[in-house]
């Protein structure tokens, strides 16, 4: 009886919630119908315009060119303006001086935190911790919204398998399954369950689509791929973000199948709206419309109409819509219905953000003073950063270090504030970032002596170093001969008990337009590393990087490597936490580390080919391999060590036959065989042995991040259902095909236990 009552209450609740959503939608519709009736076609086109505002100077906004445009109803929103005061000043013009008083939306690239900066997204993904990732987005939303922002150009969910591409730093690695979960977590974190709350902001999923598959990893380059690859391997994270309710989407710069994404009706209308039912609005990337002139798609009027026809709603920076749509309308290249639809979607977003109720909802100076870069947020960022680091090597348990004796901290990244937060940290205050030196000092106090030397320039080539140090992240170049700089570091290290070498990439060596054809640590730093190793002292490399690097030599010669990516504003403290064992590393790679750049793209879920190598072989004539390097990575997907050690039992399956009505469970026991409590990401992969299209050799299907006390054993259970085995076949139908499957469980994609089952 009690159960029946609960069920009845539950259904009444659902009906009420549904009714209230409907009544909200109905209210919004009435409101916007009324508003749009009053709007001229110019005012509607104005809403589609997202101009580049530069940095607005408080007090001067009113007289500026942008102020004039806003007053004339020619601006739908602005982006990358920092501070409540500035945002309020321009919002005031829109709300008080434009004819219809329509408020503007304010965007920003809040990519991995606001002033409290979290690790770069690639690093965050290595936590495999969805709660932590969601929390990072929530804190970012809290801080950004306290400073006037209500829309973020994040998450970036582009799958990337090419570490030459600098923007691999901004995504979640190479796997579509993990990438989808992260996409959902980020959207939840930013948007919460109510966009109109003043501490949530609207997400913008980017870059739609396949931006990460640029040829040769060269930014903005051509993408061309089969539909089955798209649907199975690249599109799922965007779809997951849409399903999670993302309010907006950004078109990518690249072309897909010969059509720039910005003009792709297939992507923007057929996939996004018709197949996925996306209801939000689509914005171009920065001058994405204008760039179609260089793509060879026509003049500004032509490319602007192509974009609107494809399904683009808002034009970022280029003002192609603003300056040509009226004419195109008269000439029949676009329709009023298309302009109305785009305008309505943008107004709907503003409505949902609560801007029509209260245009200054996100402009509370008090919040700006008290909710940004708080001790509490920094503490969370520090803990999350520690979880994102990946321990790549730790011979003879060199790590963790003792908080005593003398530590020589050497390298161009040892004490560099501006390079700690990483790429795309628009709101970061570099002077507040904690460097590694600071982190080590804070952790050791007067218990240890820390000696420091630069040891080398970032790179021997001065002009390269300039390109790798833009946007306030310049390096102060040491003009002495390289050998003299190395000698000084070696001398300083002579009395040390351990050498910590802070090496790798600068923040701007990854990110937008920072593709590299050589993905090794720069030679000047390698020379330094060789000299440090020659001292015979234990050497720990603290590796800064925004991409997988080719570390074959380092893996063979350096006893300990802790990959810390770019850990955000609290990176220095978090690195110290891990180096000294206050935190046990648990990060696992989400992108493969190759042996050399020639192996790229190298990813774990590749196909088998018709000529796979024999078991245990690295080269066989007429097999799919290279004559100069094996097919193996240095560090595979899912890999990462811990100060604990784990062993896995064999897999037990509840049944070896799976069918549509009956799932199977796979259980495995994981034991922490060490004396240190630790965390392990237990990973589940499957392989579909025979398919109507070729299937990957492994596919991630589940994972569980568990905590194990020293000596503890835990049983981990995964349920596998027919849905987990579905893929898009050559008709793009999402199906599971009966037949034989393998299942693998392990601590990375290479070292796994194996079992088999059948799908009936
Ligand atoms: C980037 C986007 C970014 C936009 C706005 C572009 O160059 O590709 O990711 O959101 O600029 O700053």
Tab-separated table of N, CA and C in Angstrom, residues 42 45-46 48-52 69 74 262 284-293 299-308 312-329 333-334 339:
chain	number	residue	atom	x	y	z
A	42	UNK	N	16.064	44.682	-38.841
A	42	UNK	CA	17.428	45.085	-38.456
A	42	UNK	C	17.714	44.727	-37.003
A	45	UNK	N	18.361	41.041	-36.831
A	45	UNK	CA	19.723	40.710	-37.305
A	45	UNK	C	20.754	41.155	-36.255
A	46	UNK	N	20.466	42.266	-35.600
A	46	UNK	CA	21.363	42.761	-34.532
A	46	UNK	C	21.567	41.728	-33.440
A	48	UNK	N	21.786	38.667	-33.772
A	48	UNK	CA	22.656	37.584	-34.249
A	48	UNK	C	24.125	37.997	-34.245
A	49	UNK	N	24.374	39.202	-33.791
A	49	UNK	CA	25.732	39.746	-33.897
A	49	UNK	C	26.478	39.689	-32.559
A	50	UNK	N	27.641	39.044	-32.600
A	50	UNK	CA	28.503	38.964	-31.404
A	50	UNK	C	29.844	39.590	-31.770
A	51	UNK	N	29.928	40.920	-31.675
A	51	UNK	CA	31.151	41.574	-32.149
A	51	UNK	C	32.318	41.398	-31.179
A	52	UNK	N	33.521	41.598	-31.703
A	52	UNK	CA	34.700	41.635	-30.838
A	52	UNK	C	34.738	43.005	-30.211
A	69	UNK	N	26.794	51.005	-31.400
A	69	UNK	CA	26.128	49.825	-31.996
A	69	UNK	C	25.095	49.230	-31.040
A	74	UNK	N	22.270	46.697	-32.464
A	74	UNK	CA	23.022	45.895	-33.428
A	74	UNK	C	23.921	44.862	-32.766
A	262	UNK	N	31.039	25.685	-40.629
A	262	UNK	CA	30.162	26.839	-40.476
A	262	UNK	C	29.089	26.894	-41.564
A	284	UNK	N	29.124	30.846	-34.344
A	284	UNK	CA	30.330	30.489	-35.120
A	284	UNK	C	31.526	30.587	-34.204
A	285	UNK	N	32.675	30.113	-34.645
A	285	UNK	CA	33.912	30.453	-33.957
A	285	UNK	C	34.356	31.830	-34.481
A	286	UNK	N	35.374	32.352	-33.862
A	286	UNK	CA	35.899	33.699	-34.110
A	286	UNK	C	36.133	33.950	-35.615
A	287	UNK	N	35.368	34.813	-36.211
A	287	UNK	CA	35.424	35.116	-37.663
A	287	UNK	C	35.228	33.876	-38.559
A	288	UNK	N	34.542	32.881	-38.018
A	288	UNK	CA	34.328	31.641	-38.786
A	288	UNK	C	33.630	31.886	-40.119
A	289	UNK	N	32.705	32.855	-40.162
A	289	UNK	CA	32.001	33.119	-41.429
A	289	UNK	C	32.958	33.744	-42.439
A	290	UNK	N	33.654	34.792	-42.007
A	290	UNK	CA	34.557	35.501	-42.931
A	290	UNK	C	35.632	34.568	-43.487
A	291	UNK	N	36.067	33.611	-42.655
A	291	UNK	CA	37.143	32.717	-43.093
A	291	UNK	C	36.717	31.823	-44.251
A	292	UNK	N	35.411	31.743	-44.445
A	292	UNK	CA	34.960	30.925	-45.582
A	292	UNK	C	35.300	31.584	-46.917
A	293	UNK	N	35.640	32.871	-46.883
A	293	UNK	CA	36.103	33.518	-48.119
A	293	UNK	C	37.426	32.856	-48.520
A	299	UNK	N	32.037	35.404	-51.569
A	299	UNK	CA	32.307	36.672	-50.881
A	299	UNK	C	31.521	36.732	-49.564
A	300	UNK	N	31.657	37.848	-48.846
A	300	UNK	CA	31.070	37.904	-47.498
A	300	UNK	C	29.556	37.688	-47.514
A	301	UNK	N	28.915	38.278	-48.503
A	301	UNK	CA	27.446	38.096	-48.560
A	301	UNK	C	27.100	36.626	-48.789
A	302	UNK	N	27.831	36.021	-49.711
A	302	UNK	CA	27.571	34.614	-50.043
A	302	UNK	C	27.816	33.713	-48.813
A	303	UNK	N	28.980	33.892	-48.165
A	303	UNK	CA	29.306	32.967	-47.062
A	303	UNK	C	28.392	33.209	-45.856
A	304	UNK	N	27.965	34.452	-45.683
A	304	UNK	CA	27.050	34.725	-44.564
A	304	UNK	C	25.719	34.029	-44.800
A	305	UNK	N	25.265	34.061	-46.039
A	305	UNK	CA	23.979	33.407	-46.300
A	305	UNK	C	24.138	31.886	-46.221
A	306	UNK	N	25.310	31.382	-46.630
A	306	UNK	CA	25.547	29.936	-46.495
A	306	UNK	C	25.449	29.515	-45.026
A	307	UNK	N	26.039	30.350	-44.162
A	307	UNK	CA	26.046	30.016	-42.731
A	307	UNK	C	24.621	30.003	-42.181
A	308	UNK	N	23.841	31.035	-42.500
A	308	UNK	CA	22.463	31.090	-41.982
A	308	UNK	C	21.643	29.918	-42.525
A	312	UNK	N	23.368	28.243	-38.686
A	312	UNK	CA	24.097	29.069	-37.714
A	312	UNK	C	23.163	30.184	-37.245
A	313	UNK	N	23.243	30.495	-35.924
A	313	UNK	CA	22.375	31.546	-35.378
A	313	UNK	C	23.132	32.829	-35.057
A	314	UNK	N	24.359	32.691	-34.606
A	314	UNK	CA	25.066	33.892	-34.148
A	314	UNK	C	26.447	33.968	-34.799
A	315	UNK	N	26.844	35.163	-35.148
A	315	UNK	CA	28.073	35.396	-35.907
A	315	UNK	C	29.115	36.029	-34.970
A	316	UNK	N	30.176	35.294	-34.672
A	316	UNK	CA	31.180	35.829	-33.752
A	316	UNK	C	32.206	36.687	-34.493
A	317	UNK	N	32.259	37.932	-34.133
A	317	UNK	CA	33.273	38.915	-34.541
A	317	UNK	C	33.173	39.467	-35.966
A	318	UNK	N	32.900	38.611	-36.959
A	318	UNK	CA	33.083	39.049	-38.348
A	318	UNK	C	32.057	40.012	-38.900
A	319	UNK	N	30.864	40.079	-38.282
A	319	UNK	CA	29.791	40.982	-38.706
A	319	UNK	C	29.313	40.757	-40.133
A	320	UNK	N	29.479	39.526	-40.598
A	320	UNK	CA	28.938	39.178	-41.920
A	320	UNK	C	27.422	39.229	-41.901
A	321	UNK	N	26.818	38.698	-40.854
A	321	UNK	CA	25.351	38.734	-40.741
A	321	UNK	C	24.876	40.185	-40.708
A	322	UNK	N	25.524	40.964	-39.830
A	322	UNK	CA	25.074	42.346	-39.617
A	322	UNK	C	25.110	43.152	-40.916
A	323	UNK	N	26.154	42.913	-41.708
A	323	UNK	CA	26.349	43.787	-42.864
A	323	UNK	C	25.760	43.248	-44.169
A	324	UNK	N	25.360	41.974	-44.204
A	324	UNK	CA	24.892	41.458	-45.509
A	324	UNK	C	23.498	40.816	-45.501
A	325	UNK	N	22.967	40.461	-44.330
A	325	UNK	CA	21.716	39.675	-44.362
A	325	UNK	C	20.529	40.435	-44.933
A	326	UNK	N	20.475	41.725	-44.656
A	326	UNK	CA	19.364	42.532	-45.226
A	326	UNK	C	19.343	42.409	-46.745
A	327	UNK	N	20.545	42.579	-47.314
A	327	UNK	CA	20.663	42.525	-48.778
A	327	UNK	C	20.285	41.120	-49.268
A	328	UNK	N	20.800	40.108	-48.576
A	328	UNK	CA	20.512	38.723	-48.992
A	328	UNK	C	19.023	38.421	-48.906
A	329	UNK	N	18.380	39.056	-47.949
A	329	UNK	CA	16.936	38.865	-47.799
A	329	UNK	C	16.218	39.421	-49.028
A	333	UNK	N	18.273	35.220	-50.989
A	333	UNK	CA	19.283	34.208	-50.597
A	333	UNK	C	18.996	33.637	-49.214
A	334	UNK	N	18.284	34.394	-48.389
A	334	UNK	CA	17.864	33.893	-47.074
A	334	UNK	C	16.405	34.304	-46.880
A	339	UNK	N	15.820	34.122	-40.310
A	339	UNK	CA	16.296	35.171	-39.389
A	339	UNK	C	15.479	35.123	-38.098
